[in-house]
Each structure stands twice: as structure tokens, then as C-alpha cells.
Amino acid sequence: MEETKLINGFPHIHFSRDIFSKAEMLERSQSYFEWMNDRRTVRDISNRPVAKEIIERLVMTASTAPSGAHKQPWTFCLVSNPKIKREIRVAAEEEEYRSYHDRMSQEWLDDLKAIGTDWHKPFLENAPWLIAVFRKAYDLENEKKRTNYYVNESVGLACGLLIAAIHQAGLVALTHTPSPMNFLSEVLKRPENERPFLLIPVGYPHEDAYVPDLKRKPLEEVAVFYE
Ligand SMILES: Cc1cc2nc3c(=O)[nH]c(=O)nc-3n(C[C@H](O)[C@H](O)[C@H](O)COP(=O)(O)O)c2cc1C
């Protein structure tokens, strides 16, 4: 029987975890780092199908993310319907064409040169699944507004776990931010409390895929210790 206790009148379950030795922790954290360091954003995604049951499990992992006051303020729209993918691609390319031609600064365009992106978004049709992530600015319970807290932080964390889960399954993803992306609310007919957050095509890498030869910052550049 699970050990429970009332705290503030609410049930709490006992929590414990296996303690690893230092050597085990080093091994686990090093091998997880090496595995995650192999993750890459892939833009050449093949049209090879991915089973719905896999996508379901990826989303369940994402939804384990911590969230402000445990509101889980996210909706994952899972699109494999070719007609809807086409609609999303056409709308995204329209916005991206304008961004690349009129809206992005020269600095931004220069920064993107090494990554090699432009306004063409074939992956929005080729990928077997598009995951459109929406953040719930507030919840609606019987038409009454309920506040959500730290919505951006919470949904960002859920997306991080989603991307890690996609990698763990042996698939690839692209964190895509067509800007502006309000068209996603219309195409997917989302309620007014939901705002588009990220659009993530998921699938297998194309067999002739290439990714930019990026280097990641070393520890000294991303961490400051206070001992
Ligand atoms: C918030 C966010 C928005 C991004 N938007 C785009 C995008 O619109 N198009 C794109 O091709 N890549 C996009 N990326 C992917 C980045 O370019 C990519 O993560 C970065 O170049 C590092 O490559 P890596 O993911 O392989 O480490 C985005 C990434 C993040 C985190």
C-alpha cells in the first residue's frame, strides 16, 4: 500500500528514490550527456510513416514536465492529415516569405546564413507528423477564466522534454517558429485561450540529410560556479 499523509488537507504520497554511488552517477550523467549531445535539429525529414502510438508516448513524456502550480498549460495538436499539413505549409511559407524579405534584420539574416534556412518549408508536408504546441494563456472551466502561472516557462520545459523524448525514440525534430504563427490557431481551430507556441515536425531523417557543423559552447562558457 502506498503511504499517504494529509498536508494542508490534501493527500501526499511518500517519495523515495534509489541512491546511486558517485561512480554510477558519473557514468549515468556522462552517458546521458553524450546521448543528448548527439541530438540535432534536422530539416531534411523523410516521409516515412511513424506510428501514432509512438507520438502518443512522446507527448505523454512532454506532459510530465513541471509547470507553474501544476496547471500543465499546454495542448499538443498532432497533425498527420496531409490536407491540414499542406494548409499549414502554405500559410507558414507565406509568413516566412515576408519575414525573410521584409521583416528580419540584416543581423538576423546573417546569423541564419550558417544554418542555411530560407522561406521554403518542405518539412511541413514531408514529415509524417507535425506537433503544434499551444500554450494556454488561461484555462476555461465552464466559461470561467482560471489563471495559469509561468505559462511560457512551463510550455518551454514541456517542449524540451518532448524534444528529448523524440531523440530517445530514434526520431528527429525541428523546433520551428514561423513568425507570426497565429495562422495555426485558425487552421487547427483552437479555442481563444490557446496561443501557438512552437511547430515541431517529427519523423525520420532523410537518408541524404545534412546538418550544419555547429559547435556547442564548453562548460566554462555556460556555467559559473559559486563554491
Ligand atoms: C525557440 C527556437 C526557435 C527556432 N526556430 C527555428 C526555425 O524557425 N527554423 C529553423 O530552421 N530552426 C529553428 N530553430 C532551430 C535552431 O536553429 C537550432 O536549434 C540551432 O541551430 C542549434 O542546432 P541543434 O538543435 O542541432 O543543436 C529554433 C530553435 C529554437 C530553440
XYZ file of C-alpha atoms and ligand atoms in Angstrom:
258
model
C 0.000 0.000 0.000
C 1.253 3.468 -0.901
C 1.995 5.520 2.192
C -0.144 8.697 2.158
C -0.432 11.633 4.508
C -2.640 14.738 4.569
C -0.737 18.019 4.265
C -2.871 21.206 4.270
C -5.786 18.786 3.982
C -4.502 17.364 0.690
C -3.153 13.837 0.181
C 0.586 13.468 -0.288
C 2.330 10.212 -1.217
C 5.636 9.147 0.229
C 8.571 9.815 -2.079
C 11.852 7.970 -2.254
C 14.410 7.266 -4.933
C 17.314 4.852 -5.367
C 20.588 6.481 -4.388
C 23.378 5.793 -6.883
C 27.038 5.666 -5.977
C 29.186 8.555 -7.205
C 30.678 6.266 -9.878
C 27.207 5.276 -11.081
C 26.090 8.908 -11.124
C 29.146 9.908 -13.119
C 28.545 7.116 -15.601
C 24.827 7.899 -15.955
C 25.265 11.659 -16.276
C 28.161 11.307 -18.734
C 26.380 8.802 -20.943
C 23.170 10.881 -20.913
C 25.178 13.952 -21.896
C 26.824 12.044 -24.761
C 23.452 10.734 -25.939
C 21.847 14.186 -25.789
C 24.867 15.803 -27.401
C 24.103 13.679 -30.471
C 20.677 15.307 -30.852
C 20.452 17.592 -33.819
C 17.780 19.747 -35.349
C 17.069 18.140 -38.714
C 15.363 19.971 -41.571
C 15.569 17.129 -44.142
C 12.827 14.900 -42.750
C 11.750 11.816 -44.713
C 8.099 10.986 -45.384
C 8.487 7.524 -43.842
C 5.475 6.992 -41.534
C 5.737 6.977 -37.737
C 3.111 5.048 -35.745
C 0.572 7.103 -33.799
C 1.303 5.077 -30.611
C 4.859 6.428 -30.646
C 3.692 10.022 -30.963
C 1.272 9.444 -28.077
C 4.108 8.335 -25.816
C 6.317 11.267 -26.803
C 3.545 13.668 -25.841
C 2.927 11.872 -22.542
C 6.627 12.369 -21.740
C 6.385 16.064 -22.612
C 3.360 16.362 -20.370
C 5.379 15.117 -17.363
C 7.170 18.488 -17.349
C 6.965 20.628 -14.232
C 4.536 23.532 -14.597
C 3.515 26.564 -12.532
C 1.085 25.333 -9.816
C 0.816 22.092 -11.831
C -1.562 23.648 -14.331
C 0.038 21.834 -17.321
C -0.929 24.779 -19.523
C -0.332 23.097 -22.878
C -2.128 21.423 -25.753
C -0.263 19.318 -28.310
C -2.037 19.208 -31.675
C -0.872 16.130 -33.574
C -1.275 16.507 -37.298
C -0.749 13.701 -39.811
C -3.635 14.667 -42.136
C -1.992 15.612 -45.479
C -4.599 18.282 -46.275
C -4.016 20.055 -42.962
C -0.226 19.743 -43.283
C -0.497 21.349 -46.735
C -2.598 24.203 -45.309
C -0.034 24.758 -42.559
C 2.850 24.736 -45.053
C 1.173 27.233 -47.382
C 0.340 29.611 -44.501
C 3.796 29.264 -42.899
C 5.604 29.875 -46.196
C 3.530 32.988 -46.811
C 4.602 34.418 -43.437
C 8.186 33.234 -43.800
C 8.476 34.734 -47.296
C 7.513 38.117 -45.837
C 9.846 37.663 -42.862
C 12.859 36.788 -45.000
C 12.138 39.606 -47.470
C 10.833 42.466 -45.239
C 10.697 41.698 -41.549
C 14.020 40.221 -40.399
C 17.007 42.442 -39.615
C 20.228 42.065 -41.606
C 21.918 40.792 -38.419
C 19.297 38.053 -38.063
C 19.599 37.067 -41.747
C 23.404 36.958 -41.389
C 23.128 34.760 -38.273
C 20.929 32.329 -40.208
C 23.358 32.003 -43.132
C 25.421 29.295 -41.389
C 22.237 27.362 -40.663
C 21.078 27.610 -44.257
C 17.375 28.289 -43.722
C 15.112 30.216 -46.096
C 11.367 30.681 -46.543
C 10.796 27.258 -48.137
C 9.404 24.783 -45.572
C 9.016 21.399 -47.334
C 9.348 19.574 -43.995
C 5.894 20.868 -43.057
C 4.465 18.495 -45.662
C 7.102 15.745 -45.767
C 7.258 14.985 -42.044
C 4.752 12.289 -41.065
C 3.701 14.312 -38.010
C 3.559 17.976 -37.124
C 3.251 18.721 -33.431
C 1.753 22.183 -32.995
C 2.245 23.155 -29.373
C -0.189 25.662 -27.882
C 0.205 27.467 -24.577
C -2.908 28.047 -22.535
C -2.790 31.698 -21.528
C -5.573 30.792 -19.062
C -7.895 27.831 -18.525
C -11.594 27.906 -19.247
C -13.758 25.963 -16.796
C -17.458 26.255 -17.622
C -16.652 29.515 -19.407
C -14.966 30.865 -16.259
C -11.363 32.055 -16.650
C -8.822 30.328 -14.378
C -5.310 31.728 -14.102
C -2.265 29.806 -15.301
C 1.174 30.676 -13.964
C 4.568 30.896 -15.677
C 2.969 29.693 -18.876
C 5.949 30.352 -21.182
C 8.434 28.733 -18.824
C 6.167 25.700 -18.332
C 5.469 25.148 -22.021
C 9.146 25.689 -22.873
C 10.078 22.952 -20.405
C 7.446 20.599 -21.867
C 8.871 21.212 -25.334
C 12.378 20.450 -24.062
C 11.199 17.113 -22.714
C 9.332 16.459 -25.960
C 12.488 17.031 -27.980
C 14.478 14.745 -25.665
C 11.773 12.044 -25.974
C 11.807 12.328 -29.781
C 15.579 11.836 -29.747
C 15.290 8.905 -27.327
C 12.818 7.204 -29.708
C 15.358 7.443 -32.546
C 13.462 10.139 -34.422
C 14.349 13.718 -35.310
C 12.594 17.051 -34.944
C 12.824 20.662 -35.918
C 11.875 23.383 -33.468
C 10.125 25.687 -35.904
C 8.832 29.196 -35.189
C 7.113 30.604 -38.265
C 6.547 34.203 -37.334
C 3.873 35.301 -36.716
C 2.139 31.967 -36.281
C -1.437 32.963 -35.500
C -2.493 31.082 -38.637
C -2.063 27.867 -36.596
C -4.975 28.846 -34.335
C -7.193 29.276 -37.381
C -6.129 26.186 -39.307
C -6.395 23.989 -36.203
C -9.499 25.787 -34.878
C -8.104 26.267 -31.377
C -10.104 27.985 -28.633
C -9.344 31.580 -27.728
C -7.413 30.751 -24.525
C -4.754 28.872 -26.544
C -1.856 30.625 -28.296
C 0.561 28.946 -30.725
C 3.972 28.326 -29.142
C 6.065 26.066 -31.406
C 5.562 23.963 -34.504
C 7.594 20.748 -34.373
C 7.780 18.453 -37.403
C 8.778 14.932 -36.330
C 9.973 11.942 -38.328
C 12.962 10.020 -39.565
C 15.895 11.903 -41.040
C 16.024 11.813 -44.833
C 18.729 9.337 -45.852
C 20.671 12.153 -47.501
C 20.217 14.643 -44.640
C 22.897 17.170 -43.745
C 23.052 19.400 -40.645
C 25.229 22.464 -40.025
C 28.602 21.666 -38.470
C 27.808 23.542 -35.246
C 29.964 23.520 -32.127
C 28.374 23.754 -28.691
C 29.780 26.069 -26.034
C 32.106 24.422 -23.499
C 31.153 24.266 -19.806
C 33.275 27.329 -18.936
C 31.167 29.473 -21.275
C 27.785 28.394 -19.978
C 28.359 27.819 -16.253
C 29.579 29.893 -13.338
C 30.295 28.060 -10.099
C 29.984 29.708 -6.652
C 31.692 27.290 -4.219
C 12.889 28.717 -29.927
C 13.553 28.163 -31.144
C 13.130 28.565 -32.394
C 13.689 28.013 -33.544
N 13.182 28.378 -34.770
C 13.645 27.755 -35.874
C 13.016 27.984 -37.131
O 12.016 28.707 -37.231
N 13.526 27.385 -38.225
C 14.599 26.534 -38.152
O 15.006 26.008 -39.186
N 15.209 26.271 -36.950
C 14.737 26.846 -35.825
N 15.298 26.555 -34.597
C 16.378 25.556 -34.507
C 17.732 26.181 -34.238
O 18.210 26.816 -35.400
C 18.687 25.067 -33.768
O 18.219 24.547 -32.562
C 20.099 25.599 -33.585
O 20.622 25.970 -34.824
C 21.019 24.591 -32.900
O 21.052 23.389 -33.631
P 20.799 21.980 -32.919
O 19.354 21.982 -32.455
O 21.073 20.946 -33.979
O 21.714 21.904 -31.741
C 14.749 27.084 -33.441
C 15.200 26.708 -32.163
C 14.600 27.220 -31.038
C 15.050 26.745 -29.680
